[in-house]
XYZ file of C-alpha atoms in Angstrom:
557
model
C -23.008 38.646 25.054
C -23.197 42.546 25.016
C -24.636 44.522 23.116
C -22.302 46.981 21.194
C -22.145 50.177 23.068
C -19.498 52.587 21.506
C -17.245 55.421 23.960
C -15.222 57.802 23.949
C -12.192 56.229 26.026
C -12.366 60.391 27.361
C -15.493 61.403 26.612
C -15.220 66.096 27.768
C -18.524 67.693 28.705
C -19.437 71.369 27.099
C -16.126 73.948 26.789
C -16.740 76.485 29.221
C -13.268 78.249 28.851
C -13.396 81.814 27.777
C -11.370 82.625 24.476
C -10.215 85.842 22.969
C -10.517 86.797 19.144
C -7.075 86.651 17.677
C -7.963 87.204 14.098
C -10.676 86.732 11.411
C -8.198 86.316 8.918
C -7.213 82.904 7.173
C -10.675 81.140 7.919
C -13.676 81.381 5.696
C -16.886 79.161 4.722
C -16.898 76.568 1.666
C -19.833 75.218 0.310
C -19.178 71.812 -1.665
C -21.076 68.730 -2.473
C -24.539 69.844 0.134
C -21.831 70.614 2.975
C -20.693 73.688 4.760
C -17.040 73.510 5.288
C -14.380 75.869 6.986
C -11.099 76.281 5.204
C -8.406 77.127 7.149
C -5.099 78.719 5.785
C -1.485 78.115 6.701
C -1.422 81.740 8.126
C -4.262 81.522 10.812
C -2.637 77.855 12.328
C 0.670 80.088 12.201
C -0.315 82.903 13.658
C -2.377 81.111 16.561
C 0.695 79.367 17.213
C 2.842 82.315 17.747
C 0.411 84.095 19.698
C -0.422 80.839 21.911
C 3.562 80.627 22.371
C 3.794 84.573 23.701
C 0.664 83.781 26.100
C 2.190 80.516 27.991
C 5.265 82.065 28.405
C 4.159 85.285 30.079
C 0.313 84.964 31.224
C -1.318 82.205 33.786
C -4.632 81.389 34.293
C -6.723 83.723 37.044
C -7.590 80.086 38.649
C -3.741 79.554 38.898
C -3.048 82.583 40.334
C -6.083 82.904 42.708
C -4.579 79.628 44.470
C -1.135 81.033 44.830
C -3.184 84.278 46.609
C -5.022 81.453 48.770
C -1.666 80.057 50.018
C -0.685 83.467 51.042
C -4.429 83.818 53.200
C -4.570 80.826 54.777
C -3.406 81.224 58.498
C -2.776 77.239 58.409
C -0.261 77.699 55.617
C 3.241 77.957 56.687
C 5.534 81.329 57.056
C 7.484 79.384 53.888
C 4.436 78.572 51.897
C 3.441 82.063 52.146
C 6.705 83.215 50.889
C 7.192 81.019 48.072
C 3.792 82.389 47.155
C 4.201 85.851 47.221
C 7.370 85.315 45.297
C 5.833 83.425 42.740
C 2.550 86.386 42.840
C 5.625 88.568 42.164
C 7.237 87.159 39.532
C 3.939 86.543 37.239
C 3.213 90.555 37.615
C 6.861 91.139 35.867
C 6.155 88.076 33.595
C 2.694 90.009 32.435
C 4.678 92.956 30.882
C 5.626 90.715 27.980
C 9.375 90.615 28.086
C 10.539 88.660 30.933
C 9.125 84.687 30.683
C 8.374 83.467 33.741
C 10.834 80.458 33.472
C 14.627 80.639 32.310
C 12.900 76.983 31.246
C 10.557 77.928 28.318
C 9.858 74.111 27.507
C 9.600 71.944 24.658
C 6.543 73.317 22.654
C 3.791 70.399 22.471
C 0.552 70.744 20.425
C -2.596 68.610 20.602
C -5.281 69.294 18.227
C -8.264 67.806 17.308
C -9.510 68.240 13.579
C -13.538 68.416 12.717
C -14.183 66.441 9.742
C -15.767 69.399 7.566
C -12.437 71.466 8.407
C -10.215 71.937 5.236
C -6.350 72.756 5.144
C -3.729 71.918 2.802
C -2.717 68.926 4.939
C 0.817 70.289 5.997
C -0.753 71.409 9.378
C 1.984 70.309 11.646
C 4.633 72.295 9.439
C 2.437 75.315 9.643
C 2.276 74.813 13.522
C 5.908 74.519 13.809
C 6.189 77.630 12.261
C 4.631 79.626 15.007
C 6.970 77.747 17.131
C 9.529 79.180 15.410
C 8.644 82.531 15.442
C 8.358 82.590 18.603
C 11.193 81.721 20.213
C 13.001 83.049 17.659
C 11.398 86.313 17.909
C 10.416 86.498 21.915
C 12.988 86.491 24.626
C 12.597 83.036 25.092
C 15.696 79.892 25.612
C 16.517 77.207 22.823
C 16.512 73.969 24.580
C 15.989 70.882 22.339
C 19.105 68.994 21.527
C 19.420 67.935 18.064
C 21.115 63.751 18.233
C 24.121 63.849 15.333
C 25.175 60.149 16.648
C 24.435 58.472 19.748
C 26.475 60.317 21.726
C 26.820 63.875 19.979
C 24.468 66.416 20.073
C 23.505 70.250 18.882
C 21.220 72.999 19.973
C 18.958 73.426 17.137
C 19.030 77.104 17.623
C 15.407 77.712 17.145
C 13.345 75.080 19.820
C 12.334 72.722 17.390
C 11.191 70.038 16.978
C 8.157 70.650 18.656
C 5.832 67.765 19.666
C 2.585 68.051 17.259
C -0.082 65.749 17.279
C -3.133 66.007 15.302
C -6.481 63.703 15.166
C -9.210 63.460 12.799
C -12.260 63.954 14.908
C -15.207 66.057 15.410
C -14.828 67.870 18.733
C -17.764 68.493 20.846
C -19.487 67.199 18.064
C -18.691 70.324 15.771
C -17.562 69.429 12.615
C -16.513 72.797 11.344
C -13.928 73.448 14.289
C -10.594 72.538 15.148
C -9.605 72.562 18.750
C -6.233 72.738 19.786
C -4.289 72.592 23.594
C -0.685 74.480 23.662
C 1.179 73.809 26.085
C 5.463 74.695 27.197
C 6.579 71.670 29.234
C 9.813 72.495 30.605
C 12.301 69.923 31.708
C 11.820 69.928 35.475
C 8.484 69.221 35.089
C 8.682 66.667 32.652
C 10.676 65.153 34.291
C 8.611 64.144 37.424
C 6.612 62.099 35.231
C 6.118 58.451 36.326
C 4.957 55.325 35.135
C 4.260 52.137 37.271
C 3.609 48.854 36.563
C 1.465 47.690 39.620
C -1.366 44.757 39.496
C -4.724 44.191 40.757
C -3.429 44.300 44.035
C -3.471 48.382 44.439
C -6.502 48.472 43.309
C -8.312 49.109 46.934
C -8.235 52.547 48.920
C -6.072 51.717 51.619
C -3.166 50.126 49.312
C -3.515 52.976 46.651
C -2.759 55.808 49.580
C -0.365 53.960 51.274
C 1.090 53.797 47.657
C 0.938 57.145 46.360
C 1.930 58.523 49.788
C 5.171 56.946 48.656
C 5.593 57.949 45.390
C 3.983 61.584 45.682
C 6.866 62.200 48.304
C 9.348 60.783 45.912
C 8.513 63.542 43.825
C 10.141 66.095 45.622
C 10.594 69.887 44.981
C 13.109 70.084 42.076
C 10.121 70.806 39.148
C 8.653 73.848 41.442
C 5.820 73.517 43.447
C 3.321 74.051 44.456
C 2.006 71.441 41.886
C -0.693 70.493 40.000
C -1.151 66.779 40.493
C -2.668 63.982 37.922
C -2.287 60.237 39.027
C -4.254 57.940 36.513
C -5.158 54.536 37.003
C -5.633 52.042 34.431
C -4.657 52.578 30.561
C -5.095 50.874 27.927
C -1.357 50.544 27.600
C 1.370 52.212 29.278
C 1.796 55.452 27.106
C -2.066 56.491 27.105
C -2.006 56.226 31.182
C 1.003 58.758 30.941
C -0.809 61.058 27.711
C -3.847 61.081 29.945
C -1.980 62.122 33.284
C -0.048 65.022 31.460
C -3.841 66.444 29.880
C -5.184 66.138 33.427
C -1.894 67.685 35.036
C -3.075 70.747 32.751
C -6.529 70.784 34.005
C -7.966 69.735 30.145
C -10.209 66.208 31.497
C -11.836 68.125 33.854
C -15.197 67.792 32.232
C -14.699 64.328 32.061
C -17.666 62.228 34.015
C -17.300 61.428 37.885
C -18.370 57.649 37.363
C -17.609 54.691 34.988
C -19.749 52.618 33.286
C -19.709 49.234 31.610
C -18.920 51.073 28.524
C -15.565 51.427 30.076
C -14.900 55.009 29.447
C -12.321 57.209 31.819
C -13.750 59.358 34.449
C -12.418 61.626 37.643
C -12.890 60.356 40.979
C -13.254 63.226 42.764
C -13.886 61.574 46.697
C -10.366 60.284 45.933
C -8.835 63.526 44.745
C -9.944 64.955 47.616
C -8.297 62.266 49.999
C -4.783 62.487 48.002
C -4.701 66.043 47.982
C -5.700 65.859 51.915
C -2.189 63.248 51.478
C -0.463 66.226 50.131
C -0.856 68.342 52.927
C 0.203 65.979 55.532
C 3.658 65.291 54.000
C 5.197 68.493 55.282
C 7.281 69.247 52.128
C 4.976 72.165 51.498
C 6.273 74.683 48.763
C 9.630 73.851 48.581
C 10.707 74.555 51.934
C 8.585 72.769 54.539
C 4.754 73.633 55.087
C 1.241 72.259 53.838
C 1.078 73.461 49.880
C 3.045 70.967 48.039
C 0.011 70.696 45.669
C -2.298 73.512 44.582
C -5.022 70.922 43.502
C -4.983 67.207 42.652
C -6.755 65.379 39.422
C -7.535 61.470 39.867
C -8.678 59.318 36.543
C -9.479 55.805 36.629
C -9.601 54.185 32.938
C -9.794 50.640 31.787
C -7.197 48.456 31.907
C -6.289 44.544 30.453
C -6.907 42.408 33.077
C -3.131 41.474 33.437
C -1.835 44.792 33.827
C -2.703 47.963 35.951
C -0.532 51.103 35.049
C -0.205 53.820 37.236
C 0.762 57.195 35.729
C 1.852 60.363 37.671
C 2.530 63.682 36.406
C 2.855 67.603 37.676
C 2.206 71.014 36.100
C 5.025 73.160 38.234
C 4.295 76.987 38.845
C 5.141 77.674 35.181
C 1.392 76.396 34.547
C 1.844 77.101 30.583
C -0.953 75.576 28.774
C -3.734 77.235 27.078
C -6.486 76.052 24.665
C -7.555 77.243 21.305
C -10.308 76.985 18.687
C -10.691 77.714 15.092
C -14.290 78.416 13.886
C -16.319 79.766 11.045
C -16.386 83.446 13.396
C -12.365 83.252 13.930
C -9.095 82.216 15.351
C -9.403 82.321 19.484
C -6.926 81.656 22.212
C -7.868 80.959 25.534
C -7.892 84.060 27.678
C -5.379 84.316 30.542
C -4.616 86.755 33.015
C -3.009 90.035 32.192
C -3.168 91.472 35.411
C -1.676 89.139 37.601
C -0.986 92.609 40.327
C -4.285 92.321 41.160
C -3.988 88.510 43.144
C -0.819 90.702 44.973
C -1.737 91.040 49.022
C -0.995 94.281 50.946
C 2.186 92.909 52.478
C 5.880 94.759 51.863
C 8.718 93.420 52.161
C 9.357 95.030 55.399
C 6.629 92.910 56.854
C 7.977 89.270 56.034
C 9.712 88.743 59.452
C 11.754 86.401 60.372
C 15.525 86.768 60.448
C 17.455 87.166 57.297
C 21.085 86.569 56.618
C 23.079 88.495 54.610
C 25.931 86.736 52.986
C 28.586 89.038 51.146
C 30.562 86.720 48.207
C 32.903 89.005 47.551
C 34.920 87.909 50.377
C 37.612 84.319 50.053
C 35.773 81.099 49.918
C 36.829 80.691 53.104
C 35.103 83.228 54.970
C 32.248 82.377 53.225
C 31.832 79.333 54.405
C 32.801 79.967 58.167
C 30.005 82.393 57.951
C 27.967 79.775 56.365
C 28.849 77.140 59.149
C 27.566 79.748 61.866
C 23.874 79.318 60.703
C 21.627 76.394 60.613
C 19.901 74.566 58.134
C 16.845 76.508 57.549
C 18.139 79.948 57.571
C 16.981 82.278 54.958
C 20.071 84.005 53.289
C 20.555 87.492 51.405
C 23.053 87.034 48.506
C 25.182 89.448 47.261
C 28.273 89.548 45.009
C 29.638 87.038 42.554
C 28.325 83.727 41.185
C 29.622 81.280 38.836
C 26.833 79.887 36.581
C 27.486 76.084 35.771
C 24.969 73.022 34.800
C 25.362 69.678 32.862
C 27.652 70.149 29.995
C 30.139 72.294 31.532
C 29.478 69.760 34.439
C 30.940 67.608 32.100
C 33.210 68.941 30.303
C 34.982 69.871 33.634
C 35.213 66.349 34.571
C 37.157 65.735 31.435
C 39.569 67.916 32.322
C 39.917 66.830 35.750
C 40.279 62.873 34.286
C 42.717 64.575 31.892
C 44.877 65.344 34.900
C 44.023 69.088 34.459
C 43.379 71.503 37.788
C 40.081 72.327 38.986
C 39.386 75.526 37.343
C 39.892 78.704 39.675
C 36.234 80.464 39.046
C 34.790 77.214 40.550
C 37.579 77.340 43.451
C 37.003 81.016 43.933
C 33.012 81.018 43.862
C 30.276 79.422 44.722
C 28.308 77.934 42.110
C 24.943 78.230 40.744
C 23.252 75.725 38.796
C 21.102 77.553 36.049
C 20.983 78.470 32.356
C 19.604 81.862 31.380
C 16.684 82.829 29.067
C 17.699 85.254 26.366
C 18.394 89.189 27.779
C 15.899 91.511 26.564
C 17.857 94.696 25.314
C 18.049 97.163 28.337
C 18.540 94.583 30.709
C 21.311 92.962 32.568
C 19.900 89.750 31.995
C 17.265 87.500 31.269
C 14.746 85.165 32.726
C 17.439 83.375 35.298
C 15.808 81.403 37.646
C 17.033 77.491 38.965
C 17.715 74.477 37.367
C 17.473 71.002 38.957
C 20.446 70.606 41.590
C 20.224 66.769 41.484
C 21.616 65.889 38.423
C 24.728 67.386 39.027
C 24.570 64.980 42.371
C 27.397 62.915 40.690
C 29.645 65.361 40.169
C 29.926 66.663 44.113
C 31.964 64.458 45.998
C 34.584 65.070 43.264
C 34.690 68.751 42.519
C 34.624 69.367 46.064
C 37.832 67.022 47.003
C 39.560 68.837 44.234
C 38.468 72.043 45.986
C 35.603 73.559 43.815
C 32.012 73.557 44.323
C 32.406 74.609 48.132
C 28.895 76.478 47.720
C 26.171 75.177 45.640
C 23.125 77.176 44.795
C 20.203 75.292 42.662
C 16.586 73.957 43.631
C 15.363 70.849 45.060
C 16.666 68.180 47.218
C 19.583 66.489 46.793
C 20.880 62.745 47.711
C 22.631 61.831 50.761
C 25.926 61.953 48.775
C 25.870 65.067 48.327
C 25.382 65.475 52.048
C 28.605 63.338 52.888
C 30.249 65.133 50.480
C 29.393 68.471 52.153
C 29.959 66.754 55.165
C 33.203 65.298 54.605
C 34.589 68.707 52.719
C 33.380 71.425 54.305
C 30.430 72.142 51.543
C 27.381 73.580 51.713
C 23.916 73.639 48.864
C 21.794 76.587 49.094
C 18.323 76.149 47.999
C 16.747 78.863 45.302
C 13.009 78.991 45.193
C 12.441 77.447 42.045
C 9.993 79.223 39.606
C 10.474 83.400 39.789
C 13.048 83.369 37.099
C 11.926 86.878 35.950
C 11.331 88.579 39.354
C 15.396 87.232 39.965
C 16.193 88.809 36.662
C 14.630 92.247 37.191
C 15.326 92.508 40.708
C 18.562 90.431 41.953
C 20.434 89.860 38.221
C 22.693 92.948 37.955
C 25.681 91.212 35.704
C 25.946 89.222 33.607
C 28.944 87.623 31.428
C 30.413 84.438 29.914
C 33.752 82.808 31.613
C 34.193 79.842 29.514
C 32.704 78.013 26.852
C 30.426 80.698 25.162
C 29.893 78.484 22.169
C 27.513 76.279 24.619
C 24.399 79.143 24.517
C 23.097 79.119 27.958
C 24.994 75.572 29.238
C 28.379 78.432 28.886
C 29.493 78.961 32.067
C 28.667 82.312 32.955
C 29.200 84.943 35.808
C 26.906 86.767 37.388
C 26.648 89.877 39.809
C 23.422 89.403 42.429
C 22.046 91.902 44.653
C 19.481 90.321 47.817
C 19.335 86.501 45.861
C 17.316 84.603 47.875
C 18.047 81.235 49.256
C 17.957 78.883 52.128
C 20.896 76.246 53.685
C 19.394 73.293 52.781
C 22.520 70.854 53.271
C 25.441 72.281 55.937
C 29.013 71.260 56.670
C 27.844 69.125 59.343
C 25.885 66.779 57.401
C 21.955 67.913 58.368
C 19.621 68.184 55.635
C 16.401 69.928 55.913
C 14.871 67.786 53.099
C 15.763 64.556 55.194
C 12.383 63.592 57.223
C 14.399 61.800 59.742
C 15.444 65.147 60.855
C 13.852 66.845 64.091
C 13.264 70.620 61.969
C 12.437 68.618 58.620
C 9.627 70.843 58.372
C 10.270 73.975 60.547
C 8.877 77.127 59.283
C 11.385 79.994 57.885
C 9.052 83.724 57.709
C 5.732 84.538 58.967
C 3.954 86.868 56.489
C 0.961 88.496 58.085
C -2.156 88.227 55.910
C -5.336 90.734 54.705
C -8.416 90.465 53.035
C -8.264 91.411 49.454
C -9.764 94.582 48.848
């Protein structure tokens, strides 16, 4: 029998992140019973909060941003990596000024924090948390997302984000009683929802089956949450929802510090001669960032834990290019937030737009649907488009509140006859602006509705991110239809620079699911599915992963 030999299930070496000082306010030293305790007040979780919210939502890591300045360097990286790059280099200098986000998506608020046991508070820590929350989105120009469940099948904005998800433990972390640790982080829908959780057996559990099985399931991923991505796979759990807890920490780089080997002990550690091999996996796949190229992943994170013997989880989970996550600490010197990078200009390259190559074509929507799409039908898939003119703004609930009307024996309506169509739902518009944060939603979940609205005449031109299913490309095929792919992820670069309109047509009282339209000015976006039934996502295609620009690199200065 063994002896008993205690772990950590995720046992973190020493914090090396570098914090800022957000206040000394709201935290002082209590001496009681031979101890030395620090009491926190409601104010200092509050304010941390709020300021952690502000951070995520405008401000990315330097290690984030130094790999999107990598894609852009690397001569082996495709012209469309490199663009996608620079884009998303663009859009996190406008974020940085504080008033754009850099996601019309600005997440479900989650909140992990870890409670030393000589830390005092008045016990309502999750309310004081969900405070900040509060004030900032209420405050910031942020989007309400979370849907309130009246019955099963009704449902309300709350107005405000909440509910967050908080979760607090009692434990010392890194050993220090007197601190509390926290991780903030904005997990927005397209994201979340490329997580995955597999029930495999024993029988994945050597190299050349794992590959062989994550090479199928990392393709099934796709490009609808935004690469280029961070990956996590874990393997093992001790049930099913710790494998997918752990793979969402590691998607936001916090078990790094965990060890590179087990033990009998049993405790979770990184495999880092694996990571390297999926991420190698990665490259090879030819999805690239978004539109066909080697930098579908920025990095890759591989944990094994312990499992029961009759079951082997497999979790997988991204963080997209809105990499919002930040850590935080409360100690006897303060409140701190984890410092991220306010100067995102300086990752920029020397390269104008004048310099991008490759052909672009300019598509004019103010003209009949009709000559749009014999224009459209000119090009192939692949082609890099210029935007300009009218858009209808439509996702799920006006999605489905058209098919009721359509069941109901009513018309298609005009605007979606008239216009093409992009799937999206905006941030709120900062005063002085036409609009805000306005970036992409997910094209495939309207999938269902294609086949229909086109047959009835509407949805002729469909603009959204991501790939779609091959019914959507017999339904383009079979009607004449075409879906443009957006880059997903520089909502506030498309805001500031393309977004010159904005109004509702028809159901205001939905926030941003109204449908809206818009006025754009050089939109970007590629034919990803044409009239004649190609698809650039499909593999079996010859051009599946043809290159669109070629930006020419320098050294940073």
């Amino acid at each position: 029998m063994p002896e008993f030999d205690y772990t950590d299930l995720l046992p973190l070496g020493p914090d090396e992140t570098e914090y800022r000082l957000i206040t000394t306010e709201g935290v002082r030293r209590v001496e009681a019973a031979g101890r030395s305790f620090l009491e926190v007040e409601p104010e200092a979780l509050r304010r941390l909060t709020e300021a952690a919210i502000h951070d995520i939502s405008h401000y990315l890591r330097s290690s984030h941003l130094a790999q999107l300045r990598k894609i852009v360097d690397d001569p082996e990286s495709s012209g469309n990596d490199r663009y996608v790059a620079l884009d998303l280099l663009k859009n996190a200098s406008i974020s940085a000024g504080g008033v754009l986000p850099m996601c019309q998506d600005t997440g479900t608020a989650i909140v992990m924090g870890k409670r030393g046991r000589h830390v005092l508070t008045d016990g309502r820590d999750a309310e004081h948390v969900s405070r900040g929350v509060y004030d900032a989105y209420t405050t910031l120009n942020l989007r309400y997302s979370q849907m309130a469940p009246l019955t099963m099948w009704e449902e309300k904005n709350t107005g405000s984000n909440l509910p967050a998800q908080i979760e607090l433990y009692a434990e010392d972390p890194g050993g220090h009683p007197d601190e509390y640790k926290l991780l903030f982080m904005a997990k927005g829908g397209g994201s979340a929802n490329k997580s995955f959780l597999y029930q495999e057996t024993k029988a994945v559990l050597n190299e050349r089956r794992m590959l062989e099985f994550l090479e199928e399931k990392i393709s099934s991923l796709g490009t609808a949450a935004c690469p280029p991505y961070h990956l996590a796979v874990v393997v093992g759990g001790t049930s099913a929802e710790f494998a997918l807890k752990t793979a969402k920490y590691a998607s936001a780089r916090y078990l790094d510090a965990l060890p590179t080997e087990g033990s009998t002990s049993g405790h979770g550690f990184r495999d880092l001669e694996l990571e390297k091999k999926v991420f190698e996996l990665t490259q090879g796949l030819g999805i690239g960032a978004q539109f066909g190229g080697k930098y579908f992943c920025h990095d890759v994170r591989v944990i094994r834990l312990p499992r029961h013997g009759a079951s082997c989880p497999v979790a997988i989970a991204v963080s997209c290019s809105a990499d919002r996550q930040a850590l935080a600490k409360i100690t006897p010197e303060g409140v701190f937030l984890e410092k991220l990078e306010t100067d995102p200009a300086r990752f920029l390259p020397d390269t104008t737009d004048e310099q991008l190559g490759g052909d672009v074509v300019r598509i004019d929507l103010n003209r009949p649907m009709w000559e749009v799409l014999a224009e459209l039908s000119q090009h192939p898939v692949k082609t890099r488009l210029s935007l300009n003119g009218p858009l209808v703004v439509a996702r799920d609930i006006a999605h489905a509140k058209i098919a009721e009307r359509l069941d109901a024996g009513e018309p298609m309506p005009d605007y979606l006859k008239s216009h093409a169509v992009y799937y999206a739902g905006p941030a709120k518009t900062p005063t002085g602006y036409a609009s805000g944060s306005f970036g992409p939603t997910t094209a495939g979940r309207m999938d269902s509705y294609v086949e229909r609205f086109q047959a009835a005449g509407g949805s002729l031109v469909m603009l959204a991110k991501g790939n779609r299913s091959t019914q959507v490309t017999e339904a383009c095929r079979r009607n004449g239809g075409f879906y443009l792919g957006s880059i997903g992820g520089p909502a506030a670069r498309l805001a500031q620079d393309c977004i010159k309109k904005v109004e509702v047509l028809e159901y205001e009282e939905l926030g941003m699911e109204a449908v809206w339209k818009i006025e754009v000015e050089d939109f970007p976006a590629f034919i990803v599915v044409d009239d004649k039934g190609n698809d650039f996502f499909d593999r079996r295609q010859k051009d599946g992963g043809a290159t669109f620009v070629g930006i020419p690199t320098r050294p940073r200065s």
